[in-house]
mmCIF file of C-alpha atoms in Angstrom:
data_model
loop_
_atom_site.group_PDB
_atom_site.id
_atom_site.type_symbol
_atom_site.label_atom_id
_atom_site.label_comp_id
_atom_site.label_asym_id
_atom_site.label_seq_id
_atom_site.Cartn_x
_atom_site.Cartn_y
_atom_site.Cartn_z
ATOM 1 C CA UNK A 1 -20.924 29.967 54.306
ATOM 2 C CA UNK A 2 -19.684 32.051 57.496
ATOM 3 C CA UNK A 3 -15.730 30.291 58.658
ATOM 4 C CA UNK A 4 -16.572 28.818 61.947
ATOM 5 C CA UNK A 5 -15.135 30.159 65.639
ATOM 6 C CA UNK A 6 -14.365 26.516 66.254
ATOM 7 C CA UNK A 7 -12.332 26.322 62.986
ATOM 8 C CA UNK A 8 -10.521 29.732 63.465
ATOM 9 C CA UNK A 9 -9.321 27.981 66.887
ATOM 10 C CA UNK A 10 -7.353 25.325 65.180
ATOM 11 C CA UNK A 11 -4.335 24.408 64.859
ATOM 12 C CA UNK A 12 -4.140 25.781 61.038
ATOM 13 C CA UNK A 13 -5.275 29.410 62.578
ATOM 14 C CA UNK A 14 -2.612 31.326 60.809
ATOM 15 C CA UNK A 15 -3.947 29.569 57.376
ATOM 16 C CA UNK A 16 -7.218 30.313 57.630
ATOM 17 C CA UNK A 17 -6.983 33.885 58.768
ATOM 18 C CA UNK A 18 -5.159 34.397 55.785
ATOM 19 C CA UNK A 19 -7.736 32.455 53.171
ATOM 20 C CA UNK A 20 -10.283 34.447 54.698
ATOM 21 C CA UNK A 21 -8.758 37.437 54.058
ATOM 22 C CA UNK A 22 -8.196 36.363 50.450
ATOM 23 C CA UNK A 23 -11.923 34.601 49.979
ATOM 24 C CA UNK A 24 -13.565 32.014 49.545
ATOM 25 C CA UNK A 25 -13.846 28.974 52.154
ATOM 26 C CA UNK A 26 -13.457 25.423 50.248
ATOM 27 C CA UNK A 27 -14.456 21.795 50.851
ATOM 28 C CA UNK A 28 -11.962 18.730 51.803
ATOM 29 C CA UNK A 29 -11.410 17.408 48.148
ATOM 30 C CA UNK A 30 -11.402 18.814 44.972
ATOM 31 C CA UNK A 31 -14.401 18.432 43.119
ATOM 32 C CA UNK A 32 -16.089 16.605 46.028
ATOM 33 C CA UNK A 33 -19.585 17.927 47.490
ATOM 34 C CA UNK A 34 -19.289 19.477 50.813
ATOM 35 C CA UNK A 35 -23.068 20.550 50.954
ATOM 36 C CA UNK A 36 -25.694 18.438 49.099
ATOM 37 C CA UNK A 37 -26.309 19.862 45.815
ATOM 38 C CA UNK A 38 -29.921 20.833 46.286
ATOM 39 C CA UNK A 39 -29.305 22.555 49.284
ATOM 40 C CA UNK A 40 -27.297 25.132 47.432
ATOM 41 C CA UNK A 41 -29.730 26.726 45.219
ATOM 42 C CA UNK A 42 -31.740 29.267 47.421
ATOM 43 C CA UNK A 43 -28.433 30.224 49.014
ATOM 44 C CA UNK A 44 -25.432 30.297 47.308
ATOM 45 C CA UNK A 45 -25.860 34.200 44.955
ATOM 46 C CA UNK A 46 -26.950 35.882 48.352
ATOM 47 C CA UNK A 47 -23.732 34.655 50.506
ATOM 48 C CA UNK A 48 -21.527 35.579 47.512
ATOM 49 C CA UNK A 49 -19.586 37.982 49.604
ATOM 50 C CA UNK A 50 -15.803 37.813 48.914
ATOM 51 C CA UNK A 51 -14.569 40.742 46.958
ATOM 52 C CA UNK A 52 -11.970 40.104 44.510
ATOM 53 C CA UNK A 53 -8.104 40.707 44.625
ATOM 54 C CA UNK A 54 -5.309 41.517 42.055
ATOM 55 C CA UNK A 55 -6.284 43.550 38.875
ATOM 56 C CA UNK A 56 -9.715 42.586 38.331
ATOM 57 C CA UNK A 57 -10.336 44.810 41.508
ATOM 58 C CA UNK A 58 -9.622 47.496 39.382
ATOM 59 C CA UNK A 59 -11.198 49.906 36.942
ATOM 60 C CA UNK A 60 -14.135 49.824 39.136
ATOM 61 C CA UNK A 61 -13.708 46.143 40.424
ATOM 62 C CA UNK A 62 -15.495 42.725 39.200
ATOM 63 C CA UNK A 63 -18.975 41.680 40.809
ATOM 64 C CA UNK A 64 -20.307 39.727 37.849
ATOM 65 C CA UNK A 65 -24.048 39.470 38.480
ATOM 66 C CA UNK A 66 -24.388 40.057 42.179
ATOM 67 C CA UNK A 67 -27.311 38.848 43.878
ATOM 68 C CA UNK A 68 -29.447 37.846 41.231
ATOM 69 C CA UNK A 69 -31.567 34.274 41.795
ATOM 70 C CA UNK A 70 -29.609 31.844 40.093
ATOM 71 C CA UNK A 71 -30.970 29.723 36.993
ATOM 72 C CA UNK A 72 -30.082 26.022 37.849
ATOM 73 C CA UNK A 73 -29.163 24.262 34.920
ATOM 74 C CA UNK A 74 -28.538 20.298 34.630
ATOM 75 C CA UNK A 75 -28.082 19.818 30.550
ATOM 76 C CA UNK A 76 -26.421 21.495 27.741
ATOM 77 C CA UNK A 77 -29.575 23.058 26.159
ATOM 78 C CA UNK A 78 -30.526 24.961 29.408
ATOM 79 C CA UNK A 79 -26.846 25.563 30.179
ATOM 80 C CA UNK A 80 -26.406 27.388 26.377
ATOM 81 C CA UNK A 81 -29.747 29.067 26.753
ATOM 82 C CA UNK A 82 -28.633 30.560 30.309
ATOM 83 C CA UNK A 83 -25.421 31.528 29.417
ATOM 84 C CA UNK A 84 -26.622 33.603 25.994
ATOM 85 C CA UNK A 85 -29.466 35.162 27.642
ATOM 86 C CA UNK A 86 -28.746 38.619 28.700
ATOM 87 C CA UNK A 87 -31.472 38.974 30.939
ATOM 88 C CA UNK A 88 -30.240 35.664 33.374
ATOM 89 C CA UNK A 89 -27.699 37.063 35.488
ATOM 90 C CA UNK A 90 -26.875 33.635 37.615
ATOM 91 C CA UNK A 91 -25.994 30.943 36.218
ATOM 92 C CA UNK A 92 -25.627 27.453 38.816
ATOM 93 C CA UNK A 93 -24.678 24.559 36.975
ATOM 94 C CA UNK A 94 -25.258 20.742 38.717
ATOM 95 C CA UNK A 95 -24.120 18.018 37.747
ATOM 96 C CA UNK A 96 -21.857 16.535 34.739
ATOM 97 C CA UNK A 97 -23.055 18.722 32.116
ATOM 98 C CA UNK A 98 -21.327 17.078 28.501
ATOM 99 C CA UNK A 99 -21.380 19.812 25.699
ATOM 100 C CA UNK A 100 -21.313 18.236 22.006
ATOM 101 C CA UNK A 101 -19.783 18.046 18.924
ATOM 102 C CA UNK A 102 -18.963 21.771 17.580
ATOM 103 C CA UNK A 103 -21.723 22.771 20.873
ATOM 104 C CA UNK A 104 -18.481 24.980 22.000
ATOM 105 C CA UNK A 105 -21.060 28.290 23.711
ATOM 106 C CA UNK A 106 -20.044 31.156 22.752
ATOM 107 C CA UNK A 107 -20.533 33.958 25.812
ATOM 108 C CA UNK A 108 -20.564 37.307 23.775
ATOM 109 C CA UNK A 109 -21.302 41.205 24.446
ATOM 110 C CA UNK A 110 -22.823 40.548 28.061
ATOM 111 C CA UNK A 111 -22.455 42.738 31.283
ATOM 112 C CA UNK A 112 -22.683 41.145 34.652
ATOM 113 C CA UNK A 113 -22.889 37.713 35.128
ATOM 114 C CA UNK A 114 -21.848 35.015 37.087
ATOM 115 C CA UNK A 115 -21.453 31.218 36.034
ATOM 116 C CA UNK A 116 -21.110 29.036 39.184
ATOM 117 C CA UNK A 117 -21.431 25.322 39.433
ATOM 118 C CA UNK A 118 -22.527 23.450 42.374
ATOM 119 C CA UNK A 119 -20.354 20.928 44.256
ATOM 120 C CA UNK A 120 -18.435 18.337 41.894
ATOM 121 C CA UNK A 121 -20.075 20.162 38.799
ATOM 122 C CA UNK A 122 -18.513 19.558 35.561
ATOM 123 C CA UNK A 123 -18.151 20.808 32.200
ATOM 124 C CA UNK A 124 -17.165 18.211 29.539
ATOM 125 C CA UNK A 125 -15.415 17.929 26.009
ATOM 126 C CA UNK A 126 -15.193 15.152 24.075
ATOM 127 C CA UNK A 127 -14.050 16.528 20.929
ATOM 128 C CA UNK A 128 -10.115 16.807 19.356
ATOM 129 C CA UNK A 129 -10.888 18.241 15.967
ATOM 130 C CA UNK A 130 -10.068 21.853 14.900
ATOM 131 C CA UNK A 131 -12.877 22.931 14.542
ATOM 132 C CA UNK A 132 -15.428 21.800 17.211
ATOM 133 C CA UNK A 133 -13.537 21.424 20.176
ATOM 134 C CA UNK A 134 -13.226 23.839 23.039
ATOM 135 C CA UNK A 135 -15.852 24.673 26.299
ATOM 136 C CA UNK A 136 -16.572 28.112 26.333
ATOM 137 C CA UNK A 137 -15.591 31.364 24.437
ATOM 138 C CA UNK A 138 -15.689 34.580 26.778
ATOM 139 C CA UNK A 139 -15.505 37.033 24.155
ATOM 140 C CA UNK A 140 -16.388 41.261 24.486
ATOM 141 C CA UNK A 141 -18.199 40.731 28.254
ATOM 142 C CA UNK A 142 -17.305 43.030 30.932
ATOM 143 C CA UNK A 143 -17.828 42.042 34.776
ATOM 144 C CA UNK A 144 -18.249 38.314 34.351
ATOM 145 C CA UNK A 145 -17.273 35.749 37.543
ATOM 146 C CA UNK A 146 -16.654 32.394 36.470
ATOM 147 C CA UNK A 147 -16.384 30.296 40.103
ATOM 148 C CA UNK A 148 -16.276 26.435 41.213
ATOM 149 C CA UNK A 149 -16.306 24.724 37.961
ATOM 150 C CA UNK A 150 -14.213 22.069 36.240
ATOM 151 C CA UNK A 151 -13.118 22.129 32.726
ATOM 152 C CA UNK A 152 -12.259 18.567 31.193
ATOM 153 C CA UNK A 153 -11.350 18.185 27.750
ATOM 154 C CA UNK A 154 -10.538 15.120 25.738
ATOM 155 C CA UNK A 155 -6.733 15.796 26.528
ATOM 156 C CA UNK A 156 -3.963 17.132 24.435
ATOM 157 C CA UNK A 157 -3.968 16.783 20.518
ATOM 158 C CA UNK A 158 -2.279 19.609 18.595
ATOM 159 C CA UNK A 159 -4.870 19.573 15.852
ATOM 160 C CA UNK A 160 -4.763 23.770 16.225
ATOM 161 C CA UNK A 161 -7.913 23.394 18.028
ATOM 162 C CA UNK A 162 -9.777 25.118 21.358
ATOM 163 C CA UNK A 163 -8.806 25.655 24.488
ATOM 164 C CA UNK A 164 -11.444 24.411 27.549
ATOM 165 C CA UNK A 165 -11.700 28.043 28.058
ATOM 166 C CA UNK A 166 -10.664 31.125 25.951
ATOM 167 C CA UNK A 167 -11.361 34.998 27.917
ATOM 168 C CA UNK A 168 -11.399 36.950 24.224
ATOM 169 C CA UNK A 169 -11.150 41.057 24.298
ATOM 170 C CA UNK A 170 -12.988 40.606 27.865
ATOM 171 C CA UNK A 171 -12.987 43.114 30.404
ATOM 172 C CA UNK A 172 -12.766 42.864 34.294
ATOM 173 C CA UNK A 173 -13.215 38.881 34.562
ATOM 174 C CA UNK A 174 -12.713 37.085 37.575
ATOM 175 C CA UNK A 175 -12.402 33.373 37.744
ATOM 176 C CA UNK A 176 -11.622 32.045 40.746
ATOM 177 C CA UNK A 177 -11.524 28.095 42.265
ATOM 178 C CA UNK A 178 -12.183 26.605 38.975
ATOM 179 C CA UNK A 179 -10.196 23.517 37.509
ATOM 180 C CA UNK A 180 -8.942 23.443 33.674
ATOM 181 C CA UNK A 181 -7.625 20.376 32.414
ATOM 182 C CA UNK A 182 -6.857 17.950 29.542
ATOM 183 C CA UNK A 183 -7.411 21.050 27.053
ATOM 184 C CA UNK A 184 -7.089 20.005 23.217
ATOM 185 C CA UNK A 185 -4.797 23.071 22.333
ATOM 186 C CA UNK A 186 -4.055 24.161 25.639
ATOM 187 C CA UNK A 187 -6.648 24.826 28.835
ATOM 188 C CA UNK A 188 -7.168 28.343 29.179
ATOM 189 C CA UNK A 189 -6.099 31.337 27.329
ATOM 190 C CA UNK A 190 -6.036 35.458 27.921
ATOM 191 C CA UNK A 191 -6.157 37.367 24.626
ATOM 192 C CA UNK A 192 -7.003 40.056 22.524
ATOM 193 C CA UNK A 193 -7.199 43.474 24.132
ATOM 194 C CA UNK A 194 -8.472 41.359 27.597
ATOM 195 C CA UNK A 195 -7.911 43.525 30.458
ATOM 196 C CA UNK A 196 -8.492 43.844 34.365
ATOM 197 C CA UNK A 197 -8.379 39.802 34.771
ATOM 198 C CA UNK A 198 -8.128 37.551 37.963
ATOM 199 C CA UNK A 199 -7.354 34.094 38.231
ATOM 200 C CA UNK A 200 -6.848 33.007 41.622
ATOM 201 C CA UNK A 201 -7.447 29.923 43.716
ATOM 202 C CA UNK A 202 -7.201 27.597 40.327
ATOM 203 C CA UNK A 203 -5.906 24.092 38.970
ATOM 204 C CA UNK A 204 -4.524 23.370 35.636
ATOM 205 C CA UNK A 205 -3.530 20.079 34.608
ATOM 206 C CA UNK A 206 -3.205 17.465 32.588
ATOM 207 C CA UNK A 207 -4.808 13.827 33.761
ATOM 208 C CA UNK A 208 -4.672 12.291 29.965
ATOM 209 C CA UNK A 209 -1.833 11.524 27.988
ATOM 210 C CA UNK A 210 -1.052 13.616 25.145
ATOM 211 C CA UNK A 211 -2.616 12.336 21.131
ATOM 212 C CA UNK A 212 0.614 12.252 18.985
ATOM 213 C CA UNK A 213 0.470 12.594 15.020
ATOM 214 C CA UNK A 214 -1.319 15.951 15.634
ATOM 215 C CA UNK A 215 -1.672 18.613 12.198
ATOM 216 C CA UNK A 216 -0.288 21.418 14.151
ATOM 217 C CA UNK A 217 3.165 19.200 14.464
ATOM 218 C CA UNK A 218 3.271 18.714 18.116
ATOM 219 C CA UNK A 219 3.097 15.508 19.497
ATOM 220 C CA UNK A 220 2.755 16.529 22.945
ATOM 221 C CA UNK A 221 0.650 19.750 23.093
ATOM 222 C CA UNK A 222 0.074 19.576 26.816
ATOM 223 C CA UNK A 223 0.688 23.127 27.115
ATOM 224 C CA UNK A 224 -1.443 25.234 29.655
ATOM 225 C CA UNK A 225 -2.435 28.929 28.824
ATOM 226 C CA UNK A 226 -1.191 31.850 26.710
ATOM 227 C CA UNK A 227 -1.749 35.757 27.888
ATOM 228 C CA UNK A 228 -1.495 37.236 24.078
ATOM 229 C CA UNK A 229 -2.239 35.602 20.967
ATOM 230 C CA UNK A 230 0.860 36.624 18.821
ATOM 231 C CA UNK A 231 4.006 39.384 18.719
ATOM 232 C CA UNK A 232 1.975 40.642 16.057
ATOM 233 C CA UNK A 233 -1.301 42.211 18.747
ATOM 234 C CA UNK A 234 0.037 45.082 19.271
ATOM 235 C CA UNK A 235 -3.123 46.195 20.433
ATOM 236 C CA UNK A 236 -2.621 44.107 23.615
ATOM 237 C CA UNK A 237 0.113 47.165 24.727
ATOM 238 C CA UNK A 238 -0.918 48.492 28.174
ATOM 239 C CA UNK A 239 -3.658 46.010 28.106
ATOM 240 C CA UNK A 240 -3.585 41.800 29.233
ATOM 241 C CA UNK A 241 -3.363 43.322 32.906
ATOM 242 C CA UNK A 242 -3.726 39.356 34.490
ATOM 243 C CA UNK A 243 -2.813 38.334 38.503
ATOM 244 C CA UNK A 244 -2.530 34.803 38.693
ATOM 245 C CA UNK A 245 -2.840 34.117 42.701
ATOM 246 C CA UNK A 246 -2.713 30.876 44.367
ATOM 247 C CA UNK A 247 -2.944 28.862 41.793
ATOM 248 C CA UNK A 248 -1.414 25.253 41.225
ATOM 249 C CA UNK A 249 0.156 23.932 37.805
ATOM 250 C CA UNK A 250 -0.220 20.729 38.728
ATOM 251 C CA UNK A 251 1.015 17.325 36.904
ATOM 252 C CA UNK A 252 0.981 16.434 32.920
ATOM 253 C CA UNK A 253 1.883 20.296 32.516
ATOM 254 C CA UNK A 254 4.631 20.752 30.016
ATOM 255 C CA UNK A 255 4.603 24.559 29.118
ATOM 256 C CA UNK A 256 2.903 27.612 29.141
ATOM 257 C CA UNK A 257 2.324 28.305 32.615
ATOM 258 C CA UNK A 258 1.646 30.696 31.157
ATOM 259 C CA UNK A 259 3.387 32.031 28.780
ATOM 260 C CA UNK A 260 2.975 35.289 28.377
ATOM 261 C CA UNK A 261 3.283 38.523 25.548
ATOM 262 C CA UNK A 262 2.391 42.110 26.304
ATOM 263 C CA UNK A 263 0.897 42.295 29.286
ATOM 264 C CA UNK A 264 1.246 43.372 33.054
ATOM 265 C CA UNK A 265 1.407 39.779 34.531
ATOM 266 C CA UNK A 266 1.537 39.697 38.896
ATOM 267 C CA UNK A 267 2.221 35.665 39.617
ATOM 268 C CA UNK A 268 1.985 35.435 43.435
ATOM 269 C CA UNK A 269 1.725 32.522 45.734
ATOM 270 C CA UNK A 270 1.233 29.742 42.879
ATOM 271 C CA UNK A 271 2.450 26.121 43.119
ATOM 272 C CA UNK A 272 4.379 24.407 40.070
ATOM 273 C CA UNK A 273 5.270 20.902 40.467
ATOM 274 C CA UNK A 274 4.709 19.119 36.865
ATOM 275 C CA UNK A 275 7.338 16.678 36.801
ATOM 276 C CA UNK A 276 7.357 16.727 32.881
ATOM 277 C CA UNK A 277 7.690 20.339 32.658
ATOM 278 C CA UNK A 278 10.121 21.852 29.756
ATOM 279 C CA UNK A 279 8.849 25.484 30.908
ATOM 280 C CA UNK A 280 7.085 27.058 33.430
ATOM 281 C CA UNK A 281 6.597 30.232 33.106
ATOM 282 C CA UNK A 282 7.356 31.885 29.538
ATOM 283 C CA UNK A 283 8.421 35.383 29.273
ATOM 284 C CA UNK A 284 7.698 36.470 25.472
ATOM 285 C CA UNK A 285 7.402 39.790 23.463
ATOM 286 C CA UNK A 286 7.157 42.708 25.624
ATOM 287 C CA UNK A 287 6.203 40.727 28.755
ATOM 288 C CA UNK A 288 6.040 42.867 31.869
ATOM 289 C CA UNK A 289 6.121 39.888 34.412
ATOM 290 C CA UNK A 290 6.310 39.975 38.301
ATOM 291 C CA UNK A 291 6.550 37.147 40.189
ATOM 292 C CA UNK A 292 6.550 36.630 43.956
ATOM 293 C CA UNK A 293 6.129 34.253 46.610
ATOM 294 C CA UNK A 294 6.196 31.219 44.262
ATOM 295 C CA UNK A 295 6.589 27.488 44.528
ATOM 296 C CA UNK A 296 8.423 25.849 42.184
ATOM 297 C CA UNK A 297 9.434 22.133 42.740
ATOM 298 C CA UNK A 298 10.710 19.211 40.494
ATOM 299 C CA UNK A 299 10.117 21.194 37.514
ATOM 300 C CA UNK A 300 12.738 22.264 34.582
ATOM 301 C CA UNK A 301 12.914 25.686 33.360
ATOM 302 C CA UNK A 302 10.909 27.749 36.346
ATOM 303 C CA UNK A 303 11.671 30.784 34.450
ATOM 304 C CA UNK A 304 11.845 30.574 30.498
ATOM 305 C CA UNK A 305 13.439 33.749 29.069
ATOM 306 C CA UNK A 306 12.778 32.368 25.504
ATOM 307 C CA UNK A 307 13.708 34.672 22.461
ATOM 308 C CA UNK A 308 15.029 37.567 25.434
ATOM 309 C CA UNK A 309 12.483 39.702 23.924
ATOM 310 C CA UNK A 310 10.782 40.669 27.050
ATOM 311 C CA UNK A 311 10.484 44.181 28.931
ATOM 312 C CA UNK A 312 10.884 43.101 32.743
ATOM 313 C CA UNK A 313 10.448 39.663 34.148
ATOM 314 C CA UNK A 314 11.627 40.068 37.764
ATOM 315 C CA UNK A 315 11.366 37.464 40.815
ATOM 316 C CA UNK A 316 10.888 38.587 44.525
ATOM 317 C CA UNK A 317 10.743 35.740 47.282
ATOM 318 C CA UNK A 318 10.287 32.833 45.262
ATOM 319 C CA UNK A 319 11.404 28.991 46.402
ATOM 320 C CA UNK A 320 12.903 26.706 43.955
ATOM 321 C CA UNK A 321 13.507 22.882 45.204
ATOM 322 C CA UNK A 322 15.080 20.519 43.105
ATOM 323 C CA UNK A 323 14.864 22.316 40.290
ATOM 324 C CA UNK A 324 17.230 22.912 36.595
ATOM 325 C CA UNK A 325 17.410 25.225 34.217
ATOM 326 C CA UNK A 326 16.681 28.918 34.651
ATOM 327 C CA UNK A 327 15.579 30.798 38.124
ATOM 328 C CA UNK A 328 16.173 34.411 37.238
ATOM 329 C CA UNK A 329 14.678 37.121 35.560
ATOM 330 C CA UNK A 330 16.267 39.499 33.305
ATOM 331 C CA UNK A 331 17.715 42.310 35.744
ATOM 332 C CA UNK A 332 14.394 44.988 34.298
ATOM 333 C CA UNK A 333 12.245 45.770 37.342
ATOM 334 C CA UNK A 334 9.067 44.865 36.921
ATOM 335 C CA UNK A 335 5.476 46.928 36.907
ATOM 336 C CA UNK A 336 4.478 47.918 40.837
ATOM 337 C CA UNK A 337 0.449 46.835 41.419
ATOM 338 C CA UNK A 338 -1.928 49.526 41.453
ATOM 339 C CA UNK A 339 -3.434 47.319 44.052
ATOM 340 C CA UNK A 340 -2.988 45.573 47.560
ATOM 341 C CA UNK A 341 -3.050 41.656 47.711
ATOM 342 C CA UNK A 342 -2.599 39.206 50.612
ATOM 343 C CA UNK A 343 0.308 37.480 50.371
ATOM 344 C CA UNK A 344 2.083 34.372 52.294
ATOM 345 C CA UNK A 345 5.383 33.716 52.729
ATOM 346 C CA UNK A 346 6.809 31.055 50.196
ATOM 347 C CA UNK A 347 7.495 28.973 53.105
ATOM 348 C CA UNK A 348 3.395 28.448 53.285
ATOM 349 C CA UNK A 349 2.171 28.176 49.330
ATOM 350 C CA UNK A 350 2.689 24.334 49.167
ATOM 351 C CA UNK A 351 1.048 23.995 52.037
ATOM 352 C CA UNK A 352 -2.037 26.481 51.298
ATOM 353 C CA UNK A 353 -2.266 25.781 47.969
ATOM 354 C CA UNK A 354 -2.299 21.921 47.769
ATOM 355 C CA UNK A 355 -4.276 21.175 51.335
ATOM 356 C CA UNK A 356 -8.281 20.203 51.483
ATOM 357 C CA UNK A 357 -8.386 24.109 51.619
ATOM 358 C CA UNK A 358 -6.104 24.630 47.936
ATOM 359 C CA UNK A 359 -6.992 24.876 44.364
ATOM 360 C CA UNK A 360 -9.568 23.671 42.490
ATOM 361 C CA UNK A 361 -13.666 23.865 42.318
ATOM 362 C CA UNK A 362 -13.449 23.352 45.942
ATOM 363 C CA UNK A 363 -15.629 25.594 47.436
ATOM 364 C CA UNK A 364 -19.096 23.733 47.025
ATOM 365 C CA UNK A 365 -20.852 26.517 44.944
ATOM 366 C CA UNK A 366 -20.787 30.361 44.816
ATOM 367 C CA UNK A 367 -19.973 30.555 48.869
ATOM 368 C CA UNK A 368 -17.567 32.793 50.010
ATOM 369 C CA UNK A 369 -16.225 33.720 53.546
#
């Protein structure tokens, strides 16, 4: 969906020039249909155009399955059968698609694919126990683009369950305008040897309240994402190479945002404003953080130092407003980006990030600028 003369006239020029030069062009709501659903499946795989940023451009960059004719799916079944078939290389998803009890799908050992969801698609959990909760397991895929899809769990239970979404020993991912919230253990983790991984233009958040009583001990698990599984992976050195860019933790967030072990982590132009925050972002073992051109407002903790066991977290250009707790990083200067990456001024994030134009499955299917 080509950006508009008209539109690059306005008054929110600036804005848009710089969107554009990041991606993908994105409807007035989040979640809410721009284009009608059924006009979107002859076009949306061949106007997939936007070429990714941050590390997943690297190490011969992330195009997922290209332009391949989408499979439109509408129920779990065809949605399972899509996703493990090596041979479909486009997945659209319409609709409200529910996924049952222990009906987690597992996405394993595939090369090239995209899974897209139309406008206001939705991908739903029901399920707090241990052992069947969780949305989708990403685990030993290379090239995979994950765009324009919400991620609703039950809400937070620490019952040591799933995460909405889990990117396991994963290669070159990209997911990008996608919404995670209401996880059971958390609503999207990096781990395992992952490497080459962009997140950018997405929501996490918490809309439920938090089950208490939980096995795990916690009664208020409403903790995001982890990069690294444990201090103990030490196969995750010089791997877990993860930009998070424009992206909003938004509110019901308590920690993890992420919290991070291992790897190479670029946070640039993301929003924080959970008002029930304890942490935002968590440097842990051997962490190699850098973090620029951030948001953070009414939050506690924008930078958690934890157990000091970190290699670099450092902070360039960042804006912290009504804030307490910690706002450094540890005096270690940080990894330098093998890559470019469009970047606005702090002054603009809020702005960019939380407008009609911000994070969120907001871009109406697999359309890019």
């Amino acid at each position: 969906m080509k950006t508009r003369a008209n539109y690059l006239t306005s008054s929110a020029m600036a804005l848009c020039i710089a969107f554009i030069s990041f991606g993908c062009q994105k409807s007035n709501d989040p979640g809410a249909s721009t284009e009608n659903s059924g006009t979107t499946q002859a076009k949306t795989a061949t106007e997939a155009t936007c070429v990714v940023q941050g590390w997943a451009s690297q190490n011969g960059g992330t195009t997922g399955g290209g332009t391949a004719t989408p499979t439109v799916v509408t129920n779990y079944a065809a949605l399972k059968a899509a996703i493990q078939n090596v041979n479909v290389k486009v997945v659209q998803v319409n609709g409200t698609i529910t996924i049952p009890a222990a009906g987690r799908i597992s996405f394993q050992d595939q090369t090239g694919k995209t899974i897209f969801g139309s406008a206001g698609a939705k991908l739903v959990s029901n399920d707090q126990s241990k052992a069947n909760s969780g949305i989708i397991n990403v685990k030993r895929c290379t090239n995979i683009i994950i765009r324009n899809l919400i991620f609703e769990g039950p809400g937070a239970y620490d019952t040591d369950g799933w995460d909405n979404a889990i990117i396991d020993a994963s290669t070159n991912v990209w997911v990008d305008h996608c919404e995670f919230r209401d996880g059971v253990d958390g609503n999207f983790d990096i781990k395992n040897i992952s490497d080459y991984i962009t997140v950018s233009n997405c929501k996490f958040a918490y809309v439920k309240p938090p089950k208490a009583g939980g096995s795990g001990g916690s009664d208020d698990h409403r903790f995001s994402g982890l990069i690294g599984s444990s201090d103990g992976a030490t196969a995750d050195r010089n791997r877990l190479r993860v930009t998070f860019v424009r992206c909003w933790w938004a509110e019901g967030c308590v920690a993890r945002m992420p919290r991070v072990r291992f790897g190479k982590v670029h946070l640039v132009n993301n929003y924080f404003n959970s008002t029930v925050s304890k942490s935002c972002i968590q440097a842990g073992f051997e962490a190699n953080i850098l973090a620029e051109a951030n948001v953070f407002e009414n939050v506690k903790n924008p930078v958690d130092l934890m157990d000091n066991t970190s290699t670099a977290v450092q902070l360039k250009n960042n804006t912290f407003t009504n804030v307490t707790g910690s706002i450094s990083g540890n005096g270690n200067t940080a990894f330098t980006p093998s890559y470019n990456i469009s970047t606005l001024n702090s002054s603009s994030v809020k702005a960019a990030v939380t407008s009609s134009n911000g994070a969120g499955a907001t871009v109406g299917g697999n359309n890019c600028s």
